[in-house]
Amino acid sequence: MDRMAAGDAEATVVFVRRFQPRVYGLAASVVGDPGLAEEVAQDAFVRAWRHAAAYDPRRGRVASWLLTITRNLAIDAARLRRDHPVDPDRLLRLPATADDLVDAVAELDRVRAELRTLPPEVRRPILLSIVYGLTAAEIAARDGLPLGTVKTRIRRGRALLRLAMNPAGALL
C-alpha cells in the first residue's frame, strides 16, 4: 500500500491483479449485472488508489478495507439503478410458486404471514429497509416522518418478527 500511495505503477498493477476476482465477485453479487459490476470494481480500485495513503493497517487487512469500499459502491450503484419502485404491500400479495423450492416457499409464506400481522406503520419501514435496502433516513424523507420514529419502528418490527419466527429462542 505504501508503494501504491507513493505512485508506484507496478505496485498498483500487482494490487489490482491480486484483488480483482474478489472485488468483481462482490460487486457482481450485490448489483446482479456484469457490466455494472465491472464499473463498480473499477471505481473501487480507483478509490483505493486515490486513498492508499489513508489506509491504516492497524484498523484491518487490506482486503477488508478494499472489499468494504467495493460493497459501499455496489450498494450505492444498486440503489441508483432502481427503475421502478414497487409498493411494499404488493409483495405481501404475491403468490408463492416454486415446485423445486418447497421449503423456501413455505418459509417465505410464513414470513409474509407474520409481516401481515404487523401494524402497517411498522410493516412498511421493515419492507423498505430489508427488501429495498433503504436507510432509515431515506424512509423518513420518503414518508415524511422523524428519523427517530422510523428507526424505532424498524427496531420494533424486527423484534416482533424475530419473536414470531422463533418464539422459543426469544426466551433465551
CSV table of C-alpha atoms in Angstrom, one decimal:
chain,number,residue,atom,x,y,z
A,1,MET,CA,0.0,0.0,0.0
A,2,ASP,CA,2.9,2.4,0.8
A,3,ARG,CA,4.3,1.8,-2.7
A,4,MET,CA,0.9,2.4,-4.3
A,5,ALA,CA,0.4,5.5,-2.2
A,6,ALA,CA,3.8,6.8,-3.5
A,7,GLY,CA,2.6,6.4,-7.1
A,8,ASP,CA,4.4,3.1,-8.0
A,9,ALA,CA,2.6,1.9,-11.1
A,10,GLU,CA,3.9,-1.6,-10.8
A,11,ALA,CA,2.6,-1.9,-7.2
A,12,THR,CA,-0.8,-0.7,-8.4
A,13,VAL,CA,-0.9,-3.4,-11.2
A,14,VAL,CA,0.1,-6.1,-8.7
A,15,PHE,CA,-2.6,-4.8,-6.3
A,16,VAL,CA,-5.3,-4.9,-8.9
A,17,ARG,CA,-4.4,-8.3,-10.2
A,18,ARG,CA,-4.3,-9.7,-6.7
A,19,PHE,CA,-7.8,-8.5,-5.7
A,20,GLN,CA,-9.6,-8.2,-9.0
A,21,PRO,CA,-11.5,-11.5,-8.7
A,22,ARG,CA,-12.8,-10.8,-5.2
A,23,VAL,CA,-13.7,-7.2,-5.9
A,24,TYR,CA,-15.6,-8.1,-9.1
A,25,GLY,CA,-17.3,-11.1,-7.5
A,26,LEU,CA,-18.5,-9.0,-4.6
A,27,ALA,CA,-19.7,-6.2,-6.9
A,28,ALA,CA,-21.5,-8.7,-9.2
A,29,SER,CA,-23.2,-10.4,-6.2
A,30,VAL,CA,-24.6,-7.1,-5.0
A,31,VAL,CA,-25.6,-5.4,-8.3
A,32,GLY,CA,-26.5,-8.5,-10.3
A,33,ASP,CA,-25.3,-7.1,-13.6
A,34,PRO,CA,-21.9,-7.9,-15.0
A,35,GLY,CA,-21.5,-4.6,-16.8
A,36,LEU,CA,-22.4,-2.6,-13.7
A,37,ALA,CA,-20.2,-4.9,-11.6
A,38,GLU,CA,-17.2,-4.0,-13.8
A,39,GLU,CA,-17.9,-0.3,-13.3
A,40,VAL,CA,-18.2,-0.7,-9.6
A,41,ALA,CA,-14.9,-2.8,-9.4
A,42,GLN,CA,-13.1,-0.1,-11.4
A,43,ASP,CA,-14.4,2.6,-9.2
A,44,ALA,CA,-13.4,0.6,-6.1
A,45,PHE,CA,-9.8,0.3,-7.4
A,46,VAL,CA,-9.7,4.0,-8.3
A,47,ARG,CA,-10.9,5.0,-4.9
A,48,ALA,CA,-8.4,2.6,-3.2
A,49,TRP,CA,-5.6,4.1,-5.4
A,50,ARG,CA,-6.6,7.7,-4.5
A,51,HIS,CA,-6.9,6.9,-0.8
A,52,ALA,CA,-4.0,4.4,-0.5
A,53,ALA,CA,-2.1,6.8,1.9
A,54,ALA,CA,-5.1,6.8,4.2
A,55,TYR,CA,-5.1,3.0,4.7
A,56,ASP,CA,-4.2,2.2,8.3
A,57,PRO,CA,-3.0,-1.5,8.8
A,58,ARG,CA,-3.9,-1.3,12.5
A,59,ARG,CA,-7.6,-1.0,11.6
A,60,GLY,CA,-7.7,-4.1,9.4
A,61,ARG,CA,-6.4,-6.0,6.5
A,62,VAL,CA,-6.1,-4.5,3.0
A,63,ALA,CA,-8.6,-7.0,1.6
A,64,SER,CA,-11.2,-6.0,4.2
A,65,TRP,CA,-10.6,-2.3,3.5
A,66,LEU,CA,-10.9,-2.8,-0.3
A,67,LEU,CA,-14.0,-5.0,0.0
A,68,THR,CA,-15.7,-2.5,2.2
A,69,ILE,CA,-15.1,0.2,-0.4
A,70,THR,CA,-16.5,-2.2,-3.0
A,71,ARG,CA,-19.5,-3.1,-1.0
A,72,ASN,CA,-20.4,0.5,-0.3
A,73,LEU,CA,-20.0,1.5,-4.0
A,74,ALA,CA,-22.0,-1.6,-5.1
A,75,ILE,CA,-24.9,-0.7,-2.8
A,76,ASP,CA,-24.9,2.9,-4.0
A,77,ALA,CA,-24.9,1.7,-7.6
A,78,ALA,CA,-27.8,-0.7,-6.9
A,79,ARG,CA,-29.8,2.0,-5.3
A,80,LEU,CA,-29.3,4.4,-8.1
A,81,ARG,CA,-30.2,1.7,-10.6
A,82,ARG,CA,-33.7,1.1,-9.3
A,83,ASP,CA,-36.0,1.9,-12.1
A,84,HIS,CA,-39.5,1.3,-10.8
A,85,PRO,CA,-40.1,1.2,-7.1
A,86,VAL,CA,-42.7,-1.4,-6.1
A,87,ASP,CA,-45.3,-0.8,-3.3
A,88,PRO,CA,-44.1,-2.9,-0.4
A,89,ASP,CA,-47.7,-4.0,0.3
A,90,ARG,CA,-47.8,-5.6,-3.2
A,91,LEU,CA,-45.1,-8.0,-2.1
A,92,LEU,CA,-47.4,-9.4,0.5
A,93,ARG,CA,-50.0,-10.3,-2.2
A,94,LEU,CA,-47.5,-12.1,-4.5
A,95,PRO,CA,-48.4,-15.8,-5.0
A,96,ALA,CA,-45.7,-18.3,-4.0
A,97,THR,CA,-44.8,-20.6,-6.8
A,98,ALA,CA,-41.7,-22.8,-7.0
A,99,ASP,CA,-42.0,-26.6,-7.1
A,100,ASP,CA,-38.4,-27.2,-6.5
A,101,LEU,CA,-38.1,-24.8,-3.6
A,102,VAL,CA,-41.0,-26.1,-1.4
A,103,ASP,CA,-39.2,-25.4,1.9
A,104,ALA,CA,-38.1,-21.9,0.8
A,105,VAL,CA,-41.6,-21.1,-0.3
A,106,ALA,CA,-43.1,-22.4,2.9
A,107,GLU,CA,-40.7,-20.2,4.9
A,108,LEU,CA,-41.5,-17.2,2.6
A,109,ASP,CA,-45.2,-17.8,3.2
A,110,ARG,CA,-44.5,-17.9,6.9
A,111,VAL,CA,-42.6,-14.6,6.8
A,112,ARG,CA,-45.3,-13.0,4.7
A,113,ALA,CA,-48.0,-14.2,7.1
A,114,GLU,CA,-46.0,-12.7,10.1
A,115,LEU,CA,-45.5,-9.5,8.2
A,116,ARG,CA,-49.2,-9.2,7.6
A,117,THR,CA,-49.8,-9.3,11.4
A,118,LEU,CA,-47.5,-6.3,11.9
A,119,PRO,CA,-49.2,-2.9,12.1
A,120,PRO,CA,-48.9,-1.1,8.8
A,121,GLU,CA,-46.8,1.7,10.3
A,122,VAL,CA,-44.2,-0.9,11.4
A,123,ARG,CA,-44.5,-3.2,8.3
A,124,ARG,CA,-43.8,-0.5,5.7
A,125,PRO,CA,-40.4,0.6,7.1
A,126,ILE,CA,-39.4,-3.1,7.6
A,127,LEU,CA,-40.1,-3.9,4.0
A,128,LEU,CA,-38.5,-0.7,2.7
A,129,SER,CA,-35.3,-1.3,4.7
A,130,ILE,CA,-34.9,-5.1,4.2
A,131,VAL,CA,-36.3,-5.6,0.7
A,132,TYR,CA,-35.3,-2.3,-0.9
A,133,GLY,CA,-32.2,-1.6,1.1
A,134,LEU,CA,-33.4,1.9,2.0
A,135,THR,CA,-31.8,3.6,5.0
A,136,ALA,CA,-33.8,4.9,7.9
A,137,ALA,CA,-33.1,8.4,6.7
A,138,GLU,CA,-34.3,7.6,3.2
A,139,ILE,CA,-37.5,6.1,4.6
A,140,ALA,CA,-38.0,9.1,6.9
A,141,ALA,CA,-37.7,11.5,4.0
A,142,ARG,CA,-39.9,9.4,1.8
A,143,ASP,CA,-42.7,9.1,4.3
A,144,GLY,CA,-42.3,12.5,5.9
A,145,LEU,CA,-41.6,11.1,9.4
A,146,PRO,CA,-38.9,11.9,12.0
A,147,LEU,CA,-35.8,9.8,11.7
A,148,GLY,CA,-36.1,8.5,15.3
A,149,THR,CA,-39.6,7.3,14.6
A,150,VAL,CA,-38.5,5.3,11.6
A,151,LYS,CA,-35.6,3.8,13.5
A,152,THR,CA,-37.9,2.8,16.4
A,153,ARG,CA,-40.4,1.2,14.0
A,154,ILE,CA,-37.7,-0.8,12.2
A,155,ARG,CA,-36.3,-2.0,15.5
A,156,ARG,CA,-39.7,-2.8,16.9
A,157,GLY,CA,-40.7,-4.6,13.7
A,158,ARG,CA,-37.6,-6.7,13.6
A,159,ALA,CA,-38.0,-7.7,17.2
A,160,LEU,CA,-41.7,-8.7,16.6
A,161,LEU,CA,-40.7,-10.8,13.5
A,162,ARG,CA,-37.9,-12.5,15.5
A,163,LEU,CA,-40.3,-13.3,18.3
A,164,ALA,CA,-42.9,-14.6,15.8
A,165,MET,CA,-40.5,-16.7,13.8
A,166,ASN,CA,-38.7,-18.3,16.8
A,167,PRO,CA,-40.8,-18.0,20.0
A,168,ALA,CA,-38.7,-20.5,21.9
A,169,GLY,CA,-35.5,-18.6,21.0
A,170,ALA,CA,-36.9,-15.3,22.3
A,171,LEU,CA,-36.8,-16.7,25.8
A,172,LEU,CA,-33.1,-17.1,25.6
